Amino acid sequence: MTSTEELLRGAAELFPDEVVTQAYVRHLDLPQGAGRFALITLDNGLDHTKPTTFGPASLANLNAALDQVEKEATEGEIVGVGVTGKPFIFAVGADLKGVELLKRHEDALAIGKGGHDVFKRLADLAVPTFAYYNGAAMGGGVEVGLHCSYRTVSAALPAFSLPEVFLGLVPGWGGCTLLPNLIGADRAVTVIIENSLNQNRQLKGKQVYELGIADAIFEGADFLEQSLIWTASVLSGQTEVVRPDVDRGEGWDAAVERGRAIADSKVHGAAPAAYRALDIIAAAKNVGSAHEGFDTETVFDLENVALADLIMGGELRSGIYAFNLVQKRAKRPAGAPDKSLARPVSKVGVVGAGLMASQLALLFARRLEVPVVLTDIDQERVDKGVGYVHDEIDKLLLKGRVNQDKANRLKAAVTGSLDKAAAFSDADFVIEAVFEEMGVKQQVFAEVEAVVPAHAILATNTSSLSVSEMASKLQHPERVVGFHFFNPVAILPLLEIVRGAKTDNASLATAFGVAKKLKKTAVLVKDAPAFVVNRILTRFMGEIQNVIDEGTPVDVAERAVEPLGLPMSPLVLLELVGPAIGLHVSETLHRAFPDRFTVSENLRRVVEAGKRGFYVHDSGKPELDPEVAALLEQGDSVLTEEQVRTRVLDVVAQEIGLMLDEGVVAEAQDIDLCLITGAGWPFHLGGITPYLDREGVSERVVGHRFLAPGVASVPA
C-alpha cells in the first residue's frame, strides 16, 4: 500500500514550480496553567498578496509537522495542537496551478487521497486540536480546520468559502462530509452549493461564527491571544462547547433536494460538480462527525473519486481557465498602453442625467473621490439625476457601507448644472450617456469639445455605435475613447475600452487608469460594430429569434440553450435589456453585416405594441404574454431543442471566428473575459470558447479550435 509520503512525493514530481507552504511548529505554555501547547503556522514566506496554498510539497510539510506533534501528543508532552496562518491569510486551498498540470486519473486521485490522509490526522491525534481562522480561508484552507476538534474565527476575517463547485470541483478534502455533520445539511448546502453558484459569495467572520462553523469569535487585533486564552479554558474544563444536534432525518433530505433545485436553476444539469457534491452530502447523512468515532472513510472515498473525475473533466479546466482570466488577465489588459502615459483625473463630467448617467456619476464619485457634475437639457432632469445619486448614497449609509462623514463628502461631490461651459471648463474626463443615436452624440461632443480643457478625455458609453465616426467632426478626435459599461453598472465588472481610428496612447492610457480606479475589468476592443459582448449576444439572440419566427415554439427555443447554464434565458435577458434597445442594436448590426444579422419583424411588433418583454410574471415564473403571442407571426418550420442548440452554437462560433480574424480583441481569451464579466456567462463554460472547443463546434464551423490543446482542457 502506498504511504502518504510516497503519494505526495510522486505528486510533487508532477508539480516542480509549486509555491511551497511551510508548517512551522512552535511550543508555548497556555494561560491559566493549562499546559504546553503546539502551534502550527502555515506560511509560504510571501506577503498577504500571495496567499498560502496546498500543493503536494506543502501537504508533505504539514504531514511532517503532524509527525512531530503526534509523537509529542502520544508521549504526553503537549495538551493540544493548534493550526493558524500568516498575517491576514489562513490558507486558500489547493494550488490550482498544479491541478491544471495533471493528465492522468490516478494522479488526480492521489491529490484527493493525499489531502485526506494528511488532514484527517488532526482528528486522530491523542489530544484536542484547534483551528484559528485568523484570515482568508477558502477550499482546503477551510477543510483543514473542519478536521480539528474546535475552531475560532477572527471578526476581521474578510473572506471564507468553499468555492470548489463554482470552479467545477467538489470540496474534496472533507468539506462535503464534515461540514453538514457539523452545522447541518441545510446550512452546508448554503455554503457549498448556493454561495458557490452565486458568483462565489464569501462569508465574513461573523457569519462563520453564526453558522456554527466556528465555536468562538474574537476581534482581529488580538485574535490569536484571545483564541489561546479560550483554548486554555476549553482544555481546563471551564468552557464547554455545546453544538446543536444535527437533523439526520427529513431535514437532511430536504436540504439535499433544495441544493438540487438551486443547481438546476443555475446550471440546468450542464455542469456536474454541484450534483456530485450533493450526492456526497446525501451519503454523509449517517456518518456523523469524525470526532464521534464514526467511520468517515467510505464518504471520504466518494470525495476522492469525485475530485479525480472532475479534475479530468472539461468543466474544471474551463473553470480554472475562467478563474485565471478574471484574477490575472483582467489585471494586465492585453494591448493597453504604458500606464505612465496616463494623465491625472481630478474632476469628471457626465453628459446626461438619466438612470445610466446617474449610475455612472455615483460610481465615479465613490471610486475616484473627485467632484462629478451632471448636465442635461432641463433643470428637472438634472435635479432628478443628482437626487438619484444622493438617494443611493443614503442607502449606502443605512447599510453601513459608508459612514456619515463619507456620505456627506460624496453628496457634496456630485452636483448638476445646465451650463456645460461652467460645468466642464476644468474637467479632465467627460463621459456622455445620452440617447444612442449618432447625430445626437456628435452634437454633444461638439458642444463639450468647445468648453473643456485641451487635455480632457471625451468618453462615450455607446453600446454599438462607431467611436471613430462619433469623433470624426471634432478638432481633436485623438482624445475620444469608447468607455462602454454594462448594466447594472455597480454589479457587472466589464468595461469595454474602445480605441477609435485616431485615439492617441495618452487618452487610451488615461481611460485604462480610470477603469482601474473604478475597479472595473477593462478589455481593449477595436472600434467595430457593437464591440464584443453586444455583438455576440445579438447574434445569439438573433438566431433564437430566427427559429421562433420560422415556426419553433417559444418554450422550445428557450429550453434549447438551458444546457449552457446561462444566468438567464434569452427572452428574459431581452426583457432586462429592453426590447427597444435589442431592436436598435440588431438594426445597427444588420446595417453593418446584413448577411448575418437579421431584424425580427416579430420583435418590431412587440416594440411597437409598447410591450416590455415576451413574458408576464403573474404566477411568479415567466409565462408567454397572451398579447405577445397574438402579435407573433410564425412560419411552419419547427425544430427540436437539439437542432435549435446546434444552430445557435454554430452562429456564435462563426461570429467569434470572424471577430478574431478582424482583430476586435487580441485573443479568444478576451472574448471569454468579456462574456464572463459583462454578461455573467458561467465559469464552467470558461466564457464560451472552451465549450465550443470541447463540443467540437469550433472545428466544425471555423475549421480549428479557438484555444490551444491544454488551455482550458486536459493536457495531451
C-alpha positions in Angstrom: 0.0 0.0 0.0 1.4 3.4 -1.0 2.2 5.6 2.1 1.2 9.2 2.3 4.8 10.3 1.9 5.2 8.3 -1.3 1.9 9.6 -2.6 2.9 13.2 -2.0 6.4 12.7 -3.3 5.0 11.3 -6.6 2.6 14.2 -6.9 5.3 16.8 -6.1 7.3 15.5 -9.1 4.4 16.4 -11.4 4.4 20.0 -10.0 8.0 21.3 -9.8 7.0 25.0 -9.7 4.8 24.8 -6.6 5.0 27.8 -4.2 5.6 25.7 -1.1 3.9 26.3 2.2 5.9 25.6 5.3 4.3 24.3 8.5 6.2 25.7 11.4 5.8 24.2 14.9 6.4 26.2 18.0 5.6 25.5 21.6 4.1 27.7 24.2 2.6 27.5 27.7 -1.1 28.1 27.6 -2.6 30.7 30.1 -4.1 29.6 33.4 -1.6 26.8 33.7 -3.5 24.8 31.1 -0.3 23.1 29.8 2.2 23.0 27.0 0.7 23.5 23.5 2.0 23.0 20.0 1.0 25.7 17.4 1.5 25.0 13.7 1.7 28.1 11.5 1.1 27.8 7.7 3.3 30.2 5.8 4.6 30.3 2.3 7.1 33.1 3.1 5.4 35.7 1.0 3.2 38.6 2.0 -0.7 38.5 2.0 -0.9 39.3 -1.7 0.4 35.7 -2.3 -2.0 33.6 -0.3 -0.9 30.3 1.3 -1.9 27.2 -0.8 -1.6 23.4 -0.5 0.3 21.7 -3.3 1.9 18.2 -2.8 5.1 19.5 -1.1 3.1 21.8 1.1 0.9 18.9 2.3 4.1 16.9 2.9 5.4 19.7 5.1 2.2 19.7 7.1 2.4 15.9 7.3 5.9 16.2 8.7 4.8 18.7 11.3 2.0 16.3 12.3 4.6 13.5 12.7 6.3 15.7 15.3 3.2 16.7 17.3 1.7 13.2 17.1 4.7 11.9 18.8 4.6 14.6 21.4 0.9 14.1 22.0 1.3 10.3 22.4 4.1 10.8 24.9 2.1 13.3 26.9 4.4 16.2 26.2 1.6 18.5 24.9 -2.1 19.0 25.8 -3.3 20.2 22.4 -2.4 21.3 18.9 -3.4 24.5 17.0 -3.3 25.5 13.4 -3.2 29.1 12.2 -1.9 31.1 9.3 0.4 34.0 8.4 -0.9 37.6 8.8 -4.2 38.2 7.0 -4.2 34.7 5.5 -5.2 31.3 7.0 -5.0 29.2 3.8 -6.8 29.4 0.5 -6.9 25.7 -0.6 -5.4 23.5 -3.2 -2.8 25.1 -5.6 -4.8 25.2 -8.9 -1.7 25.7 -10.9 -0.8 22.2 -10.0 -4.2 20.8 -10.8 -4.0 22.2 -14.3 -0.9 20.1 -15.0 -2.5 16.7 -14.1 -3.0 14.4 -17.1 -4.0 11.0 -15.5 -6.9 10.0 -13.4 -4.7 8.2 -10.9 -2.6 11.3 -10.3 -5.8 13.3 -9.7 -6.9 10.5 -7.3 -3.6 10.8 -5.4 -4.2 14.6 -4.8 -7.5 13.8 -3.2 -6.2 10.9 -1.1 -3.1 12.8 -0.1 -5.1 15.8 1.3 -7.4 13.5 3.2 -4.5 11.4 4.6 -2.8 14.5 6.0 -5.8 16.5 7.2 -7.6 13.6 9.0 -4.5 13.1 11.2 -5.7 16.2 13.0 -8.8 14.4 14.0 -6.9 11.3 15.1 -4.3 12.9 17.4 -4.3 11.9 21.1 -5.1 15.5 22.1 -7.7 18.0 21.1 -7.0 20.1 18.0 -7.9 23.7 17.3 -8.1 25.7 14.1 -7.7 29.5 14.4 -9.1 31.1 11.3 -7.1 34.3 11.5 -7.6 35.5 7.9 -8.8 34.5 4.4 -9.8 30.8 4.4 -11.1 29.0 1.3 -11.4 25.5 0.0 -8.8 23.2 1.6 -8.0 26.1 4.0 -11.5 25.8 5.4 -11.3 22.0 5.3 -8.1 21.6 7.3 -9.9 23.4 10.1 -13.0 21.1 9.8 -10.8 18.2 10.8 -10.0 19.9 14.1 -11.9 19.4 17.3 -12.6 23.2 17.7 -12.4 26.3 15.7 -12.2 30.1 16.4 -12.6 32.8 13.8 -11.4 36.4 13.6 -14.2 39.1 13.4 -11.9 40.8 10.9 -11.8 37.8 8.5 -12.8 39.2 5.1 -13.4 36.0 3.0 -14.3 32.5 3.9 -15.8 30.0 1.4 -15.8 26.6 -0.2 -15.6 27.8 -3.8 -15.0 24.4 -5.4 -18.4 24.0 -7.1 -18.0 27.4 -8.6 -14.8 26.2 -10.3 -16.1 22.8 -11.3 -14.9 20.7 -8.3 -16.3 19.5 -5.0 -14.9 20.3 -1.5 -12.9 17.0 -1.7 -10.7 17.1 1.4 -13.5 16.5 3.9 -15.8 19.5 3.2 -18.8 17.6 1.8 -18.6 15.1 4.6 -17.7 17.1 7.7 -19.4 20.4 7.2 -23.0 19.0 7.1 -22.2 16.9 10.1 -21.0 20.0 11.9 -23.7 22.6 11.1 -26.5 20.5 9.5 -27.1 19.7 5.8 -29.2 22.8 5.1 -26.5 25.3 6.2 -23.9 23.2 4.5 -25.8 23.3 1.2 -25.9 27.1 1.5 -22.1 27.3 1.9 -21.1 24.5 -0.6 -23.8 24.9 -3.3 -25.7 28.2 -3.0 -22.9 30.6 -2.2 -20.6 28.9 -4.8 -23.2 29.2 -7.6 -23.9 32.8 -6.6 -20.6 34.0 -8.1 -18.6 32.5 -5.2 -20.2 34.6 -2.5 -17.9 34.9 0.5 -18.7 34.8 4.2 -17.3 37.2 6.8 -16.0 36.2 10.2 -19.3 37.0 12.0 -21.3 34.8 9.5 -18.8 31.9 10.0 -19.5 32.1 13.7 -23.3 32.4 13.4 -23.4 29.4 11.0 -21.8 27.3 13.7 -18.6 26.6 11.8 -16.5 28.4 14.4 -17.1 27.8 18.2 -15.9 31.3 19.2 -15.2 34.7 17.6 -12.6 37.3 18.6 -11.6 40.7 17.4 -8.7 40.8 14.8 -6.3 43.0 16.9 -5.6 40.3 19.5 -7.2 37.3 17.8 -4.5 34.7 18.5 -4.0 35.8 22.1 -7.8 35.6 22.8 -8.0 32.3 21.0 -5.3 30.8 23.1 -7.0 32.0 26.3 -10.2 30.4 25.1 -8.3 27.2 24.2 -6.9 27.1 27.8 -10.5 27.4 29.2 -11.7 24.6 27.0 -8.9 22.3 27.9 -9.2 23.0 31.6 -13.0 22.4 31.5 -14.0 25.9 32.3 -15.6 26.4 28.9 -17.9 23.7 27.5 -18.5 23.8 23.7 -22.1 22.8 23.1 -23.2 22.3 19.5 -26.9 21.9 18.4 -28.0 18.4 17.3 -27.9 17.9 13.5 -31.2 16.8 11.9 -30.4 13.5 10.2 -33.9 12.8 9.2 -36.2 14.6 6.7 -34.4 17.9 7.2 -31.2 16.4 5.7 -33.1 15.0 2.7 -34.9 18.3 2.2 -31.7 20.2 2.3 -30.2 18.0 -0.4 -33.3 18.5 -2.6 -33.1 22.3 -2.0 -29.5 22.0 -3.2 -30.6 20.2 -6.4 -33.2 22.8 -7.1 -30.5 25.6 -6.7 -28.2 23.6 -9.1 -31.0 23.1 -11.6 -31.8 26.8 -11.6 -28.2 27.8 -12.0 -26.6 25.2 -14.3 -29.6 23.2 -15.6 -27.7 19.9 -15.3 -25.0 21.3 -17.6 -22.1 21.1 -15.1 -21.6 18.1 -12.9 -19.8 19.5 -9.8 -22.9 20.7 -7.8 -24.6 17.3 -8.3 -21.6 15.3 -7.3 -21.2 17.4 -4.1 -24.9 16.9 -3.3 -24.5 13.1 -3.8 -21.7 13.1 -1.2 -23.7 15.3 1.2 -26.6 12.8 0.9 -24.2 9.9 1.6 -22.8 11.7 4.6 -26.2 11.7 6.3 -25.5 8.7 8.6 -21.8 9.2 9.0 -21.8 11.6 11.9 -18.8 13.7 12.9 -15.3 12.4 12.6 -14.8 13.3 16.2 -17.6 11.0 17.5 -15.9 7.8 16.4 -17.9 7.3 13.2 -16.1 5.8 10.2 -15.8 8.6 7.5 -13.6 6.6 5.2 -16.4 5.5 2.8 -17.6 9.0 2.2 -14.0 10.4 2.0 -13.5 7.8 -0.8 -16.5 9.3 -2.6 -14.9 12.7 -2.3 -11.6 11.3 -3.7 -13.3 9.7 -6.7 -15.5 12.8 -7.4 -12.4 15.0 -7.2 -10.4 12.9 -9.6 -13.3 12.5 -12.1 -13.9 16.3 -12.1 -10.2 17.2 -12.3 -10.1 15.1 -15.5 -13.2 16.8 -16.9 -13.6 19.8 -19.2 -15.7 21.9 -16.8 -13.0 22.1 -14.2 -10.3 23.0 -16.8 -12.7 25.7 -18.1 -13.4 26.9 -14.5 -9.7 27.2 -13.8 -9.2 29.0 -17.1 -12.0 31.4 -16.3 -10.7 32.0 -12.8 -7.2 32.8 -14.2 -8.8 35.2 -16.7 -10.6 37.1 -14.0 -7.8 37.0 -11.5 -4.8 37.5 -13.8 -5.5 38.6 -17.4 -8.0 41.2 -16.1 -5.3 42.9 -14.1 -3.0 43.1 -17.2 -5.2 44.1 -20.1 -3.8 43.0 -23.5 -2.8 45.9 -25.7 -3.2 48.6 -23.1 -0.6 51.5 -23.5 2.1 52.1 -20.9 0.4 53.4 -17.7 3.0 56.1 -17.3 1.2 57.9 -20.2 -2.0 58.3 -18.2 -3.0 61.8 -17.1 -4.5 62.6 -13.7 -8.2 62.9 -13.4 -9.4 65.4 -10.7 -12.8 66.2 -12.0 -15.4 64.3 -14.0 -18.3 65.5 -16.2 -21.3 63.4 -17.1 -23.5 64.5 -20.1 -27.0 63.3 -19.4 -28.8 62.7 -16.1 -30.9 59.6 -16.8 -30.6 56.3 -15.0 -27.4 55.2 -16.7 -25.7 58.6 -16.4 -26.7 58.7 -12.7 -25.3 55.3 -12.0 -22.0 56.4 -13.7 -21.9 59.6 -11.6 -22.3 57.6 -8.4 -19.5 55.1 -9.4 -17.1 57.9 -10.4 -17.7 59.8 -7.1 -17.3 56.7 -4.9 -14.2 55.2 -6.6 -12.3 58.3 -7.8 -13.4 60.6 -4.9 -13.4 63.7 -7.1 -16.1 66.2 -8.0 -18.6 64.9 -10.5 -21.0 67.2 -12.4 -24.1 66.1 -14.4 -25.7 68.2 -17.2 -28.9 67.7 -19.1 -31.4 69.7 -21.2 -33.6 70.9 -18.4 -33.4 71.6 -14.6 -35.9 68.9 -13.8 -33.8 66.1 -15.3 -30.6 67.5 -13.7 -32.3 67.6 -10.3 -33.7 64.0 -10.8 -30.2 62.7 -11.7 -28.5 64.3 -8.7 -31.3 63.3 -6.5 -30.9 59.7 -7.6 -27.2 59.7 -6.7 -27.9 61.3 -3.3 -30.6 58.7 -2.5 -28.2 55.9 -3.4 -25.6 57.4 -1.1 -28.2 57.5 1.7 -28.9 53.8 1.1 -25.2 53.0 1.4 -25.2 54.9 4.7 -28.2 52.9 6.0 -26.4 49.7 5.1 -23.3 50.8 6.9 -21.3 50.8 3.6 -20.2 54.4 4.3 -20.1 56.5 7.4 -21.9 59.8 7.8 -18.8 61.9 7.0 -18.1 59.9 3.8 -21.8 60.2 2.8 -21.7 64.0 3.3 -18.5 64.2 1.2 -19.9 62.1 -1.6 -23.1 64.1 -1.8 -21.2 67.3 -1.8 -19.0 66.0 -4.7 -22.0 65.2 -7.0 -23.7 68.3 -8.4 -25.7 69.3 -11.5 -25.7 72.2 -14.0 -27.5 73.3 -17.2 -24.4 75.2 -18.3 -21.8 72.9 -19.9 -19.2 75.7 -20.1 -19.4 76.3 -16.4 -19.6 72.6 -15.6 -16.8 71.2 -17.7 -14.3 74.1 -18.1 -12.0 72.4 -15.6 -13.0 68.7 -16.1 -10.3 66.2 -17.0 -12.7 63.4 -18.1 -16.2 63.9 -19.6 -18.4 60.9 -20.4 -21.6 61.1 -22.4 -24.6 58.8 -21.7 -27.2 60.2 -24.0 -29.6 58.7 -26.5 -28.0 56.0 -28.7 -28.1 58.0 -32.0 -25.1 59.1 -33.9 -26.2 62.7 -34.7 -27.1 63.3 -31.0 -23.8 62.1 -29.8 -21.8 64.0 -32.4 -23.6 67.2 -31.4 -23.0 66.6 -27.7 -19.2 66.0 -28.3 -19.0 69.2 -30.4 -20.6 71.2 -27.6 -18.3 69.6 -25.0 -15.1 70.0 -27.0 -15.7 73.7 -27.3 -15.6 74.2 -23.5 -13.3 71.6 -22.0 -9.5 72.0 -21.4 -7.2 70.8 -24.1 -6.1 67.7 -22.2 -9.6 66.5 -21.3 -10.7 63.0 -22.4 -14.0 62.7 -24.1 -15.5 59.3 -23.4 -18.6 57.7 -24.9 -20.7 55.0 -23.2 -22.1 53.9 -26.6 -23.0 50.2 -26.8 -22.9 49.8 -30.5 -22.0 52.9 -32.5 -18.7 53.8 -34.1 -16.4 55.7 -31.8 -14.4 56.9 -34.9 -17.4 58.3 -36.6 -18.5 60.0 -33.4 -15.1 61.7 -33.2 -14.8 62.4 -36.9 -16.1 66.0 -36.9 -14.1 67.2 -33.9 -10.9 69.2 -34.0 -9.2 66.7 -31.6 -10.5 63.2 -32.4 -7.4 61.8 -30.7 -8.9 62.3 -27.3 -12.1 60.4 -27.9 -12.4 56.9 -26.4 -15.1 54.4 -26.0 -15.9 53.6 -22.4 -18.8 51.1 -22.5 -20.2 50.0 -19.2 -22.7 47.2 -18.6 -25.9 47.4 -16.7 -26.3 47.3 -13.7 -23.1 49.4 -13.5 -22.5 48.7 -9.8 -22.6 44.9 -10.4 -21.1 43.9 -13.7 -17.3 44.3 -13.8 -16.7 44.7 -17.5 -15.7 47.9 -19.2 -15.1 47.7 -22.9 -12.5 50.3 -23.8 -12.7 51.2 -27.5 -9.8 52.7 -29.4 -11.1 54.9 -32.2 -9.2 55.3 -35.5 -7.4 58.4 -34.1 -7.4 57.8 -30.4 -3.9 58.5 -29.0 -2.0 56.5 -26.5 -2.2 59.1 -23.7 -6.0 59.2 -23.9 -6.2 55.4 -24.0 -3.8 55.1 -21.1 -5.9 57.6 -19.1 -9.0 55.6 -19.8 -7.3 52.4 -18.5 -6.1 54.3 -15.5 -9.6 55.5 -14.7 -11.0 52.0 -15.2 -8.6 50.6 -12.7 -9.6 53.1 -10.1 -13.2 52.3 -10.8 -12.3 48.7 -10.0 -13.6 47.5 -13.4 -12.3 44.7 -15.7 -11.1 46.7 -18.7 -10.7 45.0 -22.1 -9.3 46.8 -25.1 -11.6 46.4 -28.1 -11.4 47.5 -31.7 -13.9 50.1 -33.0 -16.1 47.5 -34.6 -19.9 47.4 -34.6 -21.3 46.5 -31.1 -17.7 45.7 -29.9 -17.7 42.3 -28.1 -20.5 41.4 -25.8 -23.4 43.0 -27.6 -22.2 41.6 -30.9 -22.1 38.1 -29.7 -25.3 38.4 -27.7 -27.1 40.0 -30.6 -26.1 37.1 -32.9 -27.0 34.6 -30.2 -30.4 36.2 -29.5 -30.9 36.9 -33.2 -30.7 33.1 -34.0 -33.1 32.3 -31.2 -35.5 34.9 -32.7 -35.0 33.5 -36.2 -36.0 30.0 -35.1 -39.1 31.4 -33.4 -40.0 33.4 -36.4 -39.6 30.4 -38.6 -42.1 28.4 -36.5 -40.4 26.8 -33.4 -42.4 27.3 -30.3 -41.0 30.0 -27.9 -40.7 27.5 -25.0 -38.7 25.0 -27.2 -36.3 27.7 -28.4 -35.8 28.9 -24.8 -35.2 25.4 -23.4 -32.7 24.6 -26.2 -30.0 26.7 -24.6 -30.6 25.7 -21.0 -27.8 23.1 -21.0 -25.3 26.0 -21.3 -26.3 27.1 -17.8 -26.5 30.8 -18.7 -27.6 33.2 -16.0 -31.0 33.7 -17.7 -32.9 32.6 -20.7 -32.5 34.7 -24.0 -36.0 36.2 -23.8 -35.7 37.0 -20.1 -32.4 38.8 -21.0 -34.2 40.6 -23.7 -36.7 41.8 -21.1 -33.8 43.1 -18.9 -32.1 44.9 -21.8 -35.4 46.2 -23.2 -36.9 45.1 -26.5 -36.5 48.5 -28.0 -32.7 48.5 -27.2 -32.5 45.0 -28.5 -34.2 46.0 -31.8 -32.0 49.1 -32.1 -28.7 47.1 -31.7 -29.9 44.4 -34.1 -30.7 47.2 -36.7 -27.2 48.7 -36.2 -25.6 45.3 -36.7 -27.9 44.5 -39.7 -26.6 47.6 -41.4 -23.0 46.6 -40.7 -23.4 42.9 -41.5 -26.7 42.3 -43.4 -25.8 38.8 -44.4 -25.5 37.6 -40.8 -27.6 39.8 -38.5 -31.3 39.8 -39.1 -34.0 42.2 -37.8 -37.0 40.3 -36.5 -40.3 41.7 -37.6 -41.9 39.9 -34.6 -39.6 41.8 -32.3 -40.5 45.0 -34.1 -44.2 44.3 -33.5 -43.5 43.7 -29.7 -41.7 47.0 -29.5 -44.4 48.9 -31.5 -47.0 47.5 -29.2 -45.2 49.0 -26.2 -44.5 45.6 -24.6 -41.7 45.4 -22.1 -40.9 41.8 -22.9 -42.3 38.5 -24.1 -43.4 37.3 -20.7 -45.8 38.1 -17.9 -44.8 37.1 -14.4 -48.1 36.9 -12.6 -47.5 33.4 -11.4 -44.0 34.1 -10.1 -42.4 32.5 -13.1 -42.2 33.8 -16.7 -45.1 32.8 -18.9 -45.7 33.9 -22.5 -47.8 37.0 -22.6 -51.0 36.2 -24.5 -50.9 39.7 -26.1 -47.4 39.0 -27.3 -48.4 35.5 -28.6 -51.2 37.2 -30.6 -48.6 39.5 -32.2 -46.3 36.7 -33.4 -46.4 35.7 -37.0 -44.5 32.3 -37.4 -43.7 30.0 -40.3 -44.1 26.3 -40.2 -40.5 25.1 -39.7 -40.5 23.5 -36.2 -37.1 22.5 -34.8 -36.2 20.2 -31.9 -34.3 21.6 -28.9 -31.1 19.9 -30.2 -31.5 21.4 -33.7 -32.0 24.9 -32.2 -29.0 24.5 -29.9 -26.8 23.4 -32.9 -27.9 26.4 -34.9 -27.3 28.9 -32.1 -23.8 27.5 -31.2 -22.8 27.4 -34.8 -23.6 31.1 -35.4 -21.9 32.1 -32.2 -18.7 30.2 -33.2 -18.9 31.7 -36.7 -19.1 35.2 -35.2 -16.3 34.7 -32.8 -14.1 33.4 -35.6 -14.8 36.5 -37.7 -14.2 38.8 -34.7 -10.8 37.2 -34.1 -10.0 37.5 -37.8 -10.9 41.2 -37.7 -8.8 41.8 -34.6 -11.7 43.0 -32.5 -9.7 41.8 -29.5 -6.2 40.4 -29.1 -7.1 36.8 -28.4 -10.0 34.4 -27.8 -9.2 34.8 -24.0 -10.5 38.4 -24.2 -13.8 37.2 -25.7 -14.3 34.9 -22.8 -13.3 37.5 -20.2 -15.8 39.9 -21.7 -18.7 37.3 -21.6 -17.9 36.2 -18.0 -17.6 39.8 -16.6 -20.0 41.6 -18.9 -22.8 39.1 -19.4 -22.4 36.7 -16.4 -21.6 33.7 -18.6 -20.6 30.8 -16.3 -17.2 29.8 -15.3 -17.8 26.1 -16.2 -18.1 27.2 -19.8 -14.9 29.2 -19.5 -16.9 32.0 -21.1 -17.7 30.3 -24.4 -14.7 29.3 -26.5 -13.6 26.3 -24.3 -17.1 24.9 -24.5 -17.2 25.4 -28.3 -13.8 23.6 -28.5 -15.0 20.8 -26.2 -18.2 20.2 -28.1 -16.4 20.1 -31.4 -18.3 23.2 -32.7 -15.2 25.3 -33.3 -13.6 22.8 -35.6 -16.9 22.1 -37.4 -17.7 25.8 -38.0 -14.3 27.6 -38.3 -12.0 24.6 -39.0 -9.9 24.9 -35.9 -10.0 25.2 -32.1 -10.1 28.6 -30.6 -7.7 27.7 -27.8 -4.6 25.5 -28.0 -4.9 22.0 -26.6 -4.2 22.0 -22.9 -5.6 25.5 -22.5 -9.0 25.1 -20.7 -8.7 21.4 -21.4 -6.7 18.3 -20.1 -3.1 18.4 -21.5 -2.4 15.8 -24.0 
